[in-house]
Short mmCIF file of C-alpha atoms and ligand atoms in Angstrom, two decimals:
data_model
loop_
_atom_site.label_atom_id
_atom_site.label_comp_id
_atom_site.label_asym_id
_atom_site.label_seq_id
_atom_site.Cartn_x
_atom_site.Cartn_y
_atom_site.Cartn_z
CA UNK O 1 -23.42 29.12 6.81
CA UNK O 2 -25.72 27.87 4.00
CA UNK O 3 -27.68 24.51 3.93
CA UNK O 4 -29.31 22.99 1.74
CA UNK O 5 -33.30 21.75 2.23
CA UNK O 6 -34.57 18.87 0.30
CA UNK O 7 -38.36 17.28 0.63
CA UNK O 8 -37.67 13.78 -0.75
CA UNK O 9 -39.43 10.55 -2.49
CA UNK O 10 -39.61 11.79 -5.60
CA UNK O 11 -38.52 9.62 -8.62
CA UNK O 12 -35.89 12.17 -10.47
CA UNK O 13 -36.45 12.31 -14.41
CA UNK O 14 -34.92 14.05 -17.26
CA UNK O 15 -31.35 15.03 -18.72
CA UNK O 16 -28.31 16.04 -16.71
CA UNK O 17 -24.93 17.74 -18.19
CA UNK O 18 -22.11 16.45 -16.34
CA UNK O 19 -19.49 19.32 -15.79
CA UNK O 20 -15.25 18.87 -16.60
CA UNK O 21 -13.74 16.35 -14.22
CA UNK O 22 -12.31 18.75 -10.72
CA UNK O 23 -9.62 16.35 -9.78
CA UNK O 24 -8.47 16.86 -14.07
CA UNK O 25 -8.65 20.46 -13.42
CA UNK O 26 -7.00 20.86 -10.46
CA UNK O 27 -3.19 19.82 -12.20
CA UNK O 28 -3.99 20.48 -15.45
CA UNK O 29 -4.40 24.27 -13.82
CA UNK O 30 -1.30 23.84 -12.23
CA UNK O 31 0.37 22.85 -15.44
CA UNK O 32 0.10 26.15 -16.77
CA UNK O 33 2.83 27.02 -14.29
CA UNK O 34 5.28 25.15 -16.36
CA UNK O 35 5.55 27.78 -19.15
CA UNK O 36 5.86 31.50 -19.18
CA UNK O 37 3.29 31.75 -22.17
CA UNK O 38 -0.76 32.14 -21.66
CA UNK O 39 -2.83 28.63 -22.24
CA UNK O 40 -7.04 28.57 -22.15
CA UNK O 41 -8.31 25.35 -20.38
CA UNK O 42 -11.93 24.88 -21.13
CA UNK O 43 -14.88 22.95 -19.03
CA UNK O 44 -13.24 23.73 -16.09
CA UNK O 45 -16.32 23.65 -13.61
CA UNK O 46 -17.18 26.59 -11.38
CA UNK O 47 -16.19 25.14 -7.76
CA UNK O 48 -14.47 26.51 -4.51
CA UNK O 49 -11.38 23.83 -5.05
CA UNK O 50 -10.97 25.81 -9.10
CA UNK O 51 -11.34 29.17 -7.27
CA UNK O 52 -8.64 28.27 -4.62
CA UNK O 53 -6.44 27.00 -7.50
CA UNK O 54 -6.99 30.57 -9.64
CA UNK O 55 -6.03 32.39 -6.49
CA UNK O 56 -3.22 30.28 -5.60
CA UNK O 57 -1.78 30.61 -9.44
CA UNK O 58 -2.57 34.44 -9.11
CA UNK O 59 -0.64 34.66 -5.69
CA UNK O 60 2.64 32.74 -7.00
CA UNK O 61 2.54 35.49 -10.00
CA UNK O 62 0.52 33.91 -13.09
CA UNK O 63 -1.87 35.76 -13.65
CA UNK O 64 -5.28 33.44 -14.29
CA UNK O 65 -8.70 34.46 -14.84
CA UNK O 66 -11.85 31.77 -14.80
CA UNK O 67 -14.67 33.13 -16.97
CA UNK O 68 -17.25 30.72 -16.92
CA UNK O 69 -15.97 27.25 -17.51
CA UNK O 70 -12.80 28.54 -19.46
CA UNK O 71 -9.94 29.48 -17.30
CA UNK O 72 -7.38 31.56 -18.77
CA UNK O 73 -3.60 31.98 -17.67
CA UNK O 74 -1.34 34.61 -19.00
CA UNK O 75 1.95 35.41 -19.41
CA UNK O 76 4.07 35.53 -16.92
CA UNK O 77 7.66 36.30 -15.68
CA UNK O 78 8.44 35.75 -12.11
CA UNK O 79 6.84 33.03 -10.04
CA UNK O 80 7.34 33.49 -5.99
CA UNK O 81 8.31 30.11 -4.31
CA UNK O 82 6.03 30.38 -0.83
CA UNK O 83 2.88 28.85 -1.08
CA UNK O 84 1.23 29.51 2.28
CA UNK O 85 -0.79 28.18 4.69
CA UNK O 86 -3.78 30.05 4.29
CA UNK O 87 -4.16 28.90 0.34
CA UNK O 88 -2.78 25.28 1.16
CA UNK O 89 -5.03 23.85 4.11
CA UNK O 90 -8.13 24.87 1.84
CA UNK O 91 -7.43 22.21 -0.50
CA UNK O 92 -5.21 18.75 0.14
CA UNK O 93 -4.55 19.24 -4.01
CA UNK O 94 -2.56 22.22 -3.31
CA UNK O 95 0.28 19.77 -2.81
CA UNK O 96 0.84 19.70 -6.52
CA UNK O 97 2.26 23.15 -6.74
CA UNK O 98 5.55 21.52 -5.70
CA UNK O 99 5.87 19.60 -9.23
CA UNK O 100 5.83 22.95 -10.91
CA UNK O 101 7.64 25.27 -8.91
CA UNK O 102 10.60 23.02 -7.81
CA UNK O 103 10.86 22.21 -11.65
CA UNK O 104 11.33 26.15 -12.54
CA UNK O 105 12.40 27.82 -9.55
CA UNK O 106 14.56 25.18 -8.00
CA UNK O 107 13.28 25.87 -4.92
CA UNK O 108 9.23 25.68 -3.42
CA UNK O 109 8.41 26.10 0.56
CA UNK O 110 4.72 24.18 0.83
CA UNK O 111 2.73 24.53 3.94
CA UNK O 112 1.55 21.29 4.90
CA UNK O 113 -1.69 20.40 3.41
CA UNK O 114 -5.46 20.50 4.53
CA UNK O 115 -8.51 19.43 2.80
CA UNK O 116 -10.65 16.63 3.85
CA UNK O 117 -10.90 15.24 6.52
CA UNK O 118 -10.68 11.17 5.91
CA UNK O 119 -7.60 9.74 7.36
CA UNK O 120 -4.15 10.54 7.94
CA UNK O 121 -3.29 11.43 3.84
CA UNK O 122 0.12 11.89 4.41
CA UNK O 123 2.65 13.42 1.82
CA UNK O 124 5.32 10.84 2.23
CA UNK O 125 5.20 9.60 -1.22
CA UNK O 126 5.72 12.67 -2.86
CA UNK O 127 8.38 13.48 -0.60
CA UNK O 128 10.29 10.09 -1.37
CA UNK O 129 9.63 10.83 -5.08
CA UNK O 130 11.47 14.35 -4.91
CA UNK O 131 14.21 13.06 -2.77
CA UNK O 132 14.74 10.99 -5.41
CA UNK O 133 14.91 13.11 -8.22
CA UNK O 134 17.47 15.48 -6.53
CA UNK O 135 15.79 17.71 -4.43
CA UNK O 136 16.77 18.26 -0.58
CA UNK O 137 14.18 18.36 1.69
CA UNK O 138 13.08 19.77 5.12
CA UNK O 139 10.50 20.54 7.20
CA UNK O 140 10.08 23.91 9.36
CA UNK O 141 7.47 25.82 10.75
CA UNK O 142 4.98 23.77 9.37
CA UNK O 143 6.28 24.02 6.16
CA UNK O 144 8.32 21.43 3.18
CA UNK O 145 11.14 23.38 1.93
CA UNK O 146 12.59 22.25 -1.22
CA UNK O 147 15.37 22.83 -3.34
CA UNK O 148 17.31 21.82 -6.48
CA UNK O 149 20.16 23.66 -6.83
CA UNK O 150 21.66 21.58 -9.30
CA UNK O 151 17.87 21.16 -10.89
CA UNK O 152 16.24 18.01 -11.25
CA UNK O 153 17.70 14.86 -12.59
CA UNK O 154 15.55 12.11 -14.11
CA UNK O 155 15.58 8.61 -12.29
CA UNK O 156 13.47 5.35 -11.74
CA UNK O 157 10.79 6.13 -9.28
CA UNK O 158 8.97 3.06 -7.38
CA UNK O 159 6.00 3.81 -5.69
CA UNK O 160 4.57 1.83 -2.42
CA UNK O 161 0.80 2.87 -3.79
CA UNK O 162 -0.23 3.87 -6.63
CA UNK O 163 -0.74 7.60 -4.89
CA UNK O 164 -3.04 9.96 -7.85
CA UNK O 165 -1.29 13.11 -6.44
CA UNK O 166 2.25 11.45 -6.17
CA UNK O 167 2.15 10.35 -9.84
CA UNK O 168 1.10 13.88 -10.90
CA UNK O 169 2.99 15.59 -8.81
CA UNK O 170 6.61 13.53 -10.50
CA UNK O 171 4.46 14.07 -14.07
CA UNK O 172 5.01 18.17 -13.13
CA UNK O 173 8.66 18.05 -12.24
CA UNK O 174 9.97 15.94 -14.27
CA UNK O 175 8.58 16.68 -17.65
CA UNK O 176 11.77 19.81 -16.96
CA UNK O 177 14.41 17.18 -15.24
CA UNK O 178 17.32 16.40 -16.89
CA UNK O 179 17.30 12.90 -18.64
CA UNK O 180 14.55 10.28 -18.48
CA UNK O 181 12.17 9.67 -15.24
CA UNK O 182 10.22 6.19 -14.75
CA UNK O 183 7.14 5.96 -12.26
CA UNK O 184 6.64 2.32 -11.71
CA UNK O 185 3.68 1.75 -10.15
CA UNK O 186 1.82 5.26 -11.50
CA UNK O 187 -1.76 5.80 -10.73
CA UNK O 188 -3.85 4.82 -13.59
CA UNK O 189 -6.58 6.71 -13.25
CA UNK O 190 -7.95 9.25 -16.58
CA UNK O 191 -6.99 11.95 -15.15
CA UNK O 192 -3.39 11.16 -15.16
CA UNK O 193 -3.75 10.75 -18.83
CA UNK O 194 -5.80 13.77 -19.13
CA UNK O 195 -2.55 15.51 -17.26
CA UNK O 196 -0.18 14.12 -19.80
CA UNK O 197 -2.44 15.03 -23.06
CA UNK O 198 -1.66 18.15 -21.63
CA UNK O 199 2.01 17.75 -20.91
CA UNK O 200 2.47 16.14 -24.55
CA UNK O 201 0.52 19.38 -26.20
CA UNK O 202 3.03 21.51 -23.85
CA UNK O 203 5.94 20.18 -25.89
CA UNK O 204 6.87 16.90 -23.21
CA UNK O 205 7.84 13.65 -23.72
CA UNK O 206 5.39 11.53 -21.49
CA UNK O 207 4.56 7.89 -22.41
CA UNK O 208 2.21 5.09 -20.75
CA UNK O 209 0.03 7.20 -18.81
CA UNK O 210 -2.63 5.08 -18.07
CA UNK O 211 -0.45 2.41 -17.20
CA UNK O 212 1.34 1.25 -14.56
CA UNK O 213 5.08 2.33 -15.95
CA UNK O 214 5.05 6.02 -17.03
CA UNK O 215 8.75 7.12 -18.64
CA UNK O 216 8.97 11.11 -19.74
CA UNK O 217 11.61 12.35 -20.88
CA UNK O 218 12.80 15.92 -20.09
CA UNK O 219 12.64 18.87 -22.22
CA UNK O 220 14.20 22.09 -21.56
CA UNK O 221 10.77 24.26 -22.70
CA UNK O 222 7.36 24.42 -22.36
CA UNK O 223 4.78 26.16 -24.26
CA UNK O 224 0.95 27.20 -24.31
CA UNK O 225 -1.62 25.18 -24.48
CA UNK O 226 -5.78 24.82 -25.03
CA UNK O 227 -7.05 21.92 -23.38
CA UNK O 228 -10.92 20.85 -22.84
CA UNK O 229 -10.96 18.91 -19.36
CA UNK O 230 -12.31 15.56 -19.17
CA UNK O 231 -15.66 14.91 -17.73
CA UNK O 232 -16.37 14.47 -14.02
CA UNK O 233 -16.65 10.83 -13.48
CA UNK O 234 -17.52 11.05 -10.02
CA UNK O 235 -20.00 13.80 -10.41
CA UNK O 236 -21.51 11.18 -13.20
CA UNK O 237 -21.66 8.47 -10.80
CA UNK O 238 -23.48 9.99 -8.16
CA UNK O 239 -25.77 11.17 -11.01
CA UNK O 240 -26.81 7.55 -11.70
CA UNK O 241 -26.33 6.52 -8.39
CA UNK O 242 -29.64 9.02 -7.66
CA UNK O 243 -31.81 7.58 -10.59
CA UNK O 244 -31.29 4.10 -8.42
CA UNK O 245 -32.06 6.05 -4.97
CA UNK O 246 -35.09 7.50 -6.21
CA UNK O 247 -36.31 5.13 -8.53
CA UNK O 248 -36.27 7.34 -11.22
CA UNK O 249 -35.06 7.80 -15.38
CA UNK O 250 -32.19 10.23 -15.60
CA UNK O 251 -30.18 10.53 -19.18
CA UNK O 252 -26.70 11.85 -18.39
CA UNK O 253 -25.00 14.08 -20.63
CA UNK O 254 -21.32 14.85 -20.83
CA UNK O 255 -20.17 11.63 -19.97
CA UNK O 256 -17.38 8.86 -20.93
CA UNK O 257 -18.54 6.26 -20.50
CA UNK O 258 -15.88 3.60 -20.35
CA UNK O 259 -14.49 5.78 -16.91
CA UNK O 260 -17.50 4.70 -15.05
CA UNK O 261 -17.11 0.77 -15.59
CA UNK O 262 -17.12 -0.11 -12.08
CA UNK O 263 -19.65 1.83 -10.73
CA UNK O 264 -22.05 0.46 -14.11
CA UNK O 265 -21.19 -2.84 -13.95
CA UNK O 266 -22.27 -2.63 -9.97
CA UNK O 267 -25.58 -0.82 -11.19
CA UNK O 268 -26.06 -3.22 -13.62
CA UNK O 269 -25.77 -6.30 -11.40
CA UNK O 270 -27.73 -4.81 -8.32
CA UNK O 271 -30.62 -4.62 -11.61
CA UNK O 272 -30.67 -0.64 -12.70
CA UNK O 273 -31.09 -0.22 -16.42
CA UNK O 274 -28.62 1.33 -17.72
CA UNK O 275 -27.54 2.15 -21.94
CA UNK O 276 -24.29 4.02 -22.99
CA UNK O 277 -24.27 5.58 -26.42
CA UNK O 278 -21.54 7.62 -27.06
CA UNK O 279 -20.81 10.12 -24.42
CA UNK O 280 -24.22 9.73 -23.03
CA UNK O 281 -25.52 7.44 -20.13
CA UNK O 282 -29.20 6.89 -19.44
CA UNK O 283 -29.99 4.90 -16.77
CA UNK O 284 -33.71 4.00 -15.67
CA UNK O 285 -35.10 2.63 -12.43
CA UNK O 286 -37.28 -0.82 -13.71
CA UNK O 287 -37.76 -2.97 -10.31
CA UNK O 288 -36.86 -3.68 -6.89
CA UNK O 289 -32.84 -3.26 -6.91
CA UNK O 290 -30.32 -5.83 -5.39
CA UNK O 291 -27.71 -5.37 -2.98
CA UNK O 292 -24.26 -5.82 -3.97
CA UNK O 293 -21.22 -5.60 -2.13
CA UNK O 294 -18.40 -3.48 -3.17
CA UNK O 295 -14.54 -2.77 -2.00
CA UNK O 296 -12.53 0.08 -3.11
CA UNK O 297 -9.66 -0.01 -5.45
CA UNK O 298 -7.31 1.89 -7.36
CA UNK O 299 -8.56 2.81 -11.25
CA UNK O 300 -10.20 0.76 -12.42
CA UNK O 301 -11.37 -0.67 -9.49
CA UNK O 302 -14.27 0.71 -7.40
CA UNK O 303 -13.22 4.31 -6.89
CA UNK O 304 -13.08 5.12 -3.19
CA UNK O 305 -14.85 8.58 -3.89
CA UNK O 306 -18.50 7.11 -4.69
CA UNK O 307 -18.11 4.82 -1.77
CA UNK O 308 -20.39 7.14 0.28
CA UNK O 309 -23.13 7.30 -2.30
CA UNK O 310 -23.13 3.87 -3.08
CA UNK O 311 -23.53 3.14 0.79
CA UNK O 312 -26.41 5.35 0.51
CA UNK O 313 -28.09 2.97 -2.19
CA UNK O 314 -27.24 -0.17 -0.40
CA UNK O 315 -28.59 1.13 2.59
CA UNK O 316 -32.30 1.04 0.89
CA UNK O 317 -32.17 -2.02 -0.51
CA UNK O 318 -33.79 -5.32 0.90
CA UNK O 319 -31.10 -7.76 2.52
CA UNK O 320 -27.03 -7.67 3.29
CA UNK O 321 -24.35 -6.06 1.81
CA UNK O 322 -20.73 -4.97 2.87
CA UNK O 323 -19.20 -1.82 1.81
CA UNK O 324 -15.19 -2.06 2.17
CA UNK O 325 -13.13 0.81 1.84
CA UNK O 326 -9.18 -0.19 0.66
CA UNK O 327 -8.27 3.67 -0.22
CA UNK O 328 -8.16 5.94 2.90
CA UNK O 329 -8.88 5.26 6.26
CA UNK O 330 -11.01 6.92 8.10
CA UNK O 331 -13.75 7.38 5.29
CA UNK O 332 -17.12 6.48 7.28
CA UNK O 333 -18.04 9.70 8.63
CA UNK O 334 -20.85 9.09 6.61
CA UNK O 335 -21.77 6.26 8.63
CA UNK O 336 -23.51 7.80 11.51
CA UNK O 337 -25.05 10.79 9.70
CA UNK O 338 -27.05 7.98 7.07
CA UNK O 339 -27.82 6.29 10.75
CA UNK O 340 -30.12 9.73 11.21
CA UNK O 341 -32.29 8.72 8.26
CA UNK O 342 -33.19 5.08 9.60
CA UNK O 343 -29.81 3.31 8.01
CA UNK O 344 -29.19 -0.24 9.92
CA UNK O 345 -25.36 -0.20 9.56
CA UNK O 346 -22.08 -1.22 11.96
CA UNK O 347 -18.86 -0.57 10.75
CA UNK O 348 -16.61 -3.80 11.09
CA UNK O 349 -12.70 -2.47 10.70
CA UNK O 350 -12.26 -0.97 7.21
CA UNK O 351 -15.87 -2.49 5.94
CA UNK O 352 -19.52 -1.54 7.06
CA UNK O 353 -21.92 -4.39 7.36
CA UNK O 354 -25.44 -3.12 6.03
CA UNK O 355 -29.09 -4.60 6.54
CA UNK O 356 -31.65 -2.84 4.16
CA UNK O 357 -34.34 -0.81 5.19
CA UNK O 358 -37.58 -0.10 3.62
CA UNK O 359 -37.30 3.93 3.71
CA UNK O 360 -35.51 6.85 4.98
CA UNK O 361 -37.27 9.18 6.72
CA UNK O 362 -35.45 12.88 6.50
CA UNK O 363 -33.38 14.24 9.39
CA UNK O 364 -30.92 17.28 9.85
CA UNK O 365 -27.44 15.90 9.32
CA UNK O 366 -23.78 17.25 8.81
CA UNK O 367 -21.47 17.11 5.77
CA UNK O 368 -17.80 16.08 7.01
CA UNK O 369 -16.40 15.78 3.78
CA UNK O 370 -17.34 16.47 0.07
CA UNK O 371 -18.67 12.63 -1.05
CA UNK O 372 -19.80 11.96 2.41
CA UNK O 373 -21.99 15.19 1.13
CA UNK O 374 -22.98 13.72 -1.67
CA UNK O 375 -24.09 10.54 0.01
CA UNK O 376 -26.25 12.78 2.45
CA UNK O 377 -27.85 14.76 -0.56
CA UNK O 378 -28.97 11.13 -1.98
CA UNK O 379 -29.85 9.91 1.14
CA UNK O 380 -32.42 13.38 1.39
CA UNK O 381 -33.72 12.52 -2.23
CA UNK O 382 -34.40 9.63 -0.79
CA UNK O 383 -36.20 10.33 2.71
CA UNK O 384 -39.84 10.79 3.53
CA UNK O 385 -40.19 14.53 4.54
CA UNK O 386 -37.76 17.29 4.84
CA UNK O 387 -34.00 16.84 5.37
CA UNK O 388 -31.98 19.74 6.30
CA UNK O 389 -27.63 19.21 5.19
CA UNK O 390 -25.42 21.82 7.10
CA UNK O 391 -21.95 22.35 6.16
CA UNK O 392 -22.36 22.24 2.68
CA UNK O 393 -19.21 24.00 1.74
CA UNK O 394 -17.83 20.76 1.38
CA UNK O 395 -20.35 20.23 -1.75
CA UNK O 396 -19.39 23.51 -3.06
CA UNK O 397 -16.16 21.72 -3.44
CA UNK O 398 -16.79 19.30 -6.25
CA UNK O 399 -20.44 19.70 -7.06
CA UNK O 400 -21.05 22.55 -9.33
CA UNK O 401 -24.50 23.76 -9.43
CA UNK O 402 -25.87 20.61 -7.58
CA UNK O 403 -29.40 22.25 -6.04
CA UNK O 404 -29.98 23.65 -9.98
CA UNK O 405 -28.71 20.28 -11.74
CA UNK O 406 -31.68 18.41 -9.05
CA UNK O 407 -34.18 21.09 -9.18
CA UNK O 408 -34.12 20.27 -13.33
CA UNK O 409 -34.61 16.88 -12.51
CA UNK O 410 -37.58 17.27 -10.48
CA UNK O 411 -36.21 17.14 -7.06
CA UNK O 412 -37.53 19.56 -4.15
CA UNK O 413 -34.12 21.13 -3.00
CA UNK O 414 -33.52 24.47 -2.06
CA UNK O 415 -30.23 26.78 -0.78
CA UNK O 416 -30.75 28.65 2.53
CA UNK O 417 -28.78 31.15 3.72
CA UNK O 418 -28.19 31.07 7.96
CA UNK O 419 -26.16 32.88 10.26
C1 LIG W 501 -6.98 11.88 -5.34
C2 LIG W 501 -8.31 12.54 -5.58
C3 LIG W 501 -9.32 12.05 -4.56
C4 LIG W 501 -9.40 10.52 -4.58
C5 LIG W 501 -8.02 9.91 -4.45
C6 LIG W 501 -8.02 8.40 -4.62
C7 LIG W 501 -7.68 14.70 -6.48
C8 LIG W 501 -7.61 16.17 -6.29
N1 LIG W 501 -8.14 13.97 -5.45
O1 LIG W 501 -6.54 12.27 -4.05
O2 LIG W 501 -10.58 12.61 -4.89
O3 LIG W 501 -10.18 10.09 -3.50
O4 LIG W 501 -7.13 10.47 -5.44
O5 LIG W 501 -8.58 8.05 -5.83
O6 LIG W 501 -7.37 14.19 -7.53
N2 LIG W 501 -0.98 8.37 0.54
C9 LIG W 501 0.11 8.22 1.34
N3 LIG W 501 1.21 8.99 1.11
C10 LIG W 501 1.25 9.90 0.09
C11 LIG W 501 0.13 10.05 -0.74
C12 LIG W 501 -0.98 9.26 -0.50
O7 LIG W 501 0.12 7.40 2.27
O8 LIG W 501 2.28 10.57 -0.09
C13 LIG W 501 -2.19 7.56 0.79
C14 LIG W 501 -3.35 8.43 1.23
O9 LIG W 501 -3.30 8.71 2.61
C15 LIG W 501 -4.53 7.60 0.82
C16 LIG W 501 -4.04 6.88 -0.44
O10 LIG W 501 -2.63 6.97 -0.41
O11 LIG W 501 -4.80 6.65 1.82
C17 LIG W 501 -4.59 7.48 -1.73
O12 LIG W 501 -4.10 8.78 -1.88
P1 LIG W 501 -3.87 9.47 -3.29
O13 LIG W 501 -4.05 8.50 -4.40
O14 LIG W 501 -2.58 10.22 -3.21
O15 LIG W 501 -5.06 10.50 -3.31
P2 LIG W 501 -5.03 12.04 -3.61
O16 LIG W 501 -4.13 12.32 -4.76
O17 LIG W 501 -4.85 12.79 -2.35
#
């Protein structure tokens, strides 16, 4: 298993280009499955979750090629309906090949998902949401089998939390249902709008995506499409989150801006410099930084996936702050690992109560999921001497090129391969 090796305290400097958002990719990719005709989806980043989707589109019979960050689908003819285990507890976002193939085939048998490990992340939502447009469900062997056979019929849809993958998941199906579908209480987050620019160029009827009350009508067709994916916001904010770590000047490039609010305001107010100019971000380390408190939210609140970094920072910083996580449970693993490099931390419930201290000093620690990763690679930017990050397949996740995008930047951080 690889790991990576960084030597830390150094201030990182210079230009970084932020690569197309994963969690956009991941259903606009899926989206292709709606049509039989070939689409091109461009900045598409190079990651383990996009090469799990290719396969997975490739297994069900659409045939989908990534070369570099375009990723081509083809036409196709006949989908299968089985998406296994072995695809489907690689990747919790494999969920969202029910959308598509219960809206074509009628009929979809999902193994029941994997992917990180924080908290229970049940499925119950998307269930409920299925149920409710039609389809009978049951669970055997491990697996949700669906079916339709009278196809899907559009309805009002309230959900309990505003679930990312729920809302997506509906936006799949019932884009084909018959008659009009409301989700009331949709996620808000870009990438559901990014999923329903793509729906609308498809030929769909999808209104108020970025809202709370999302009504698409059904079509009977879809077509083609070429679609550039959003940028990653969350690869963005752990960008600026390591000019604060390491005191350092870093211009991102690739960026929108106004998807990053939270996490800038929070920069701003703990005292990091920070200037947006069009889809650029350049934020610069000035003095001593201040600890703020933060507490997860749905868009656009905190988001729940830079939690980890952002403990990270705090963590550094002279005096209190609490870190409260409203999202998932379960999303601390980070805790104790960041406890290797000197952190004074003690999780209280769903919030971690941190004391600042005045360095790091580097350690060997243990990814457990992909931003608890990412909080361990700032942490190691951070350290005094040499911190060695095993598991790192959880990075290769959602970080494309991350050792050559901190290299460029000045940071000592090298790849080793280990048995
Ligand atoms: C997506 C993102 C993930 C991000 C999360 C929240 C992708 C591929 N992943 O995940 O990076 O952290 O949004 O912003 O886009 N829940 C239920 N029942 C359900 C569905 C969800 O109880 O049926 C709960 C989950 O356990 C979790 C919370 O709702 O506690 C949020 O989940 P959800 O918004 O669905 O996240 P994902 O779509 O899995």
């Amino acid at each position: 298993m690889d790991k990576i090796i960084i030597k830390g305290a150094k201030p990182l400097r210079g230009t970084v280009k932020i690569s197309g958002s994963k969690n956009s990719g991941l259903p606009i990719l899926f989206a292709a499955l709606l049509t039989d005709e070939p689409s091109i989806i461009e900045n598409v980043p190079r990651l383990a979750d996009i090469n799990t989707t290719v396969s997975f589109m490739n297994f069900i019979g659409k045939k989908t090629v990534q070369k570099g960050s375009k990723v081509f689908t083809y036409q196709s003819k006949h989908y299968g309906h089985v998406a296994p285990y072995d695809l489907v507890r690689k990747m919790r976002a494999s969920v969202l090949i029910m959308g598509p193939l219960i809206a074509r085939l009628k009929r979809v048998d999902v193994s029941l998902p994997g992917g990180c490990a924080i908290g229970a992340r049940p499925v119950d939502i998307h269930l409920d949401a299925f149920k409710k447009l039609g389809a009978q469900i049951s669970v055997e062997g491990g697996y949700v089998k669906m079916t339709a056979p009278g196809g899907l019929k559009g309805t009002d849809i309230n959900f309990r939390f505003a679930s990312v993958g729920a809302t997506e998941n509906v936006m799949l199906a019932a884009v084909l249902a018959k008659g009009t579908t409301k989700i009331i209480n949709a996620a808000k987050e870009p990438e559901i709008e990014d999923l329903a620019d793509v729906l609308n160029k498809m030929g769909a009827d999808v209104k108020g995506a970025g809202t709370k009350l999302i009504v698409i009508k059904g079509v009977e067709k879809l077509k083609g499409f070429k679609h550039s994916v959003i940028p990653d916001r969350i690869e963005a904010a752990t960008y600026l989150l390591a000019s604060a770590i390491t005191k350092g000047e870093i211009t991102l490039q690739n960026v929108c801006p106004p998807h990053l609010r939270a996490v800038i305001d929070k920069l701003k107010k703990s005292g990091l410099s920070i200037g947006e100019r069009g889809n650029e971000i350049a934020a610069k380390w000035t003095k001593e930084l201040k600890p703020i408190n933060i507490s997860t939210a749905v868009y656009p609140g905190f988001p729940t996936d830079v939690q980890a970094q952002w403990t990270a920072l705090m963590c550094l910083l002279k005096g209190k702050s609490k870190v409260c996580e409203n999202v998932f449970e379960n999303r601390f693993l980070h805790i104790a690992e960041l406890q290797r490099f000197g952190a004074n931390t003690a999780i209280d419930g769903k919030c971690v109560n941190i004391d600042g201290v005045k360095e790091f000093s580097g350690a060997p620690v243990m990814v457990s999921d992909l931003r608890a990763g990412a909080a361990l690679v700032l942490a190691g930017l951070a350290a005094k001497g040499k911190t060695v990050i095993s598991r790192i397949y959880h990075l290769d996740r959602g970080y494309e090129m991350l050792e050559k995008k901190f290299k460029k930047l000045g940071a000592d951080i090298r790849r080793v391969k280990s048995a």
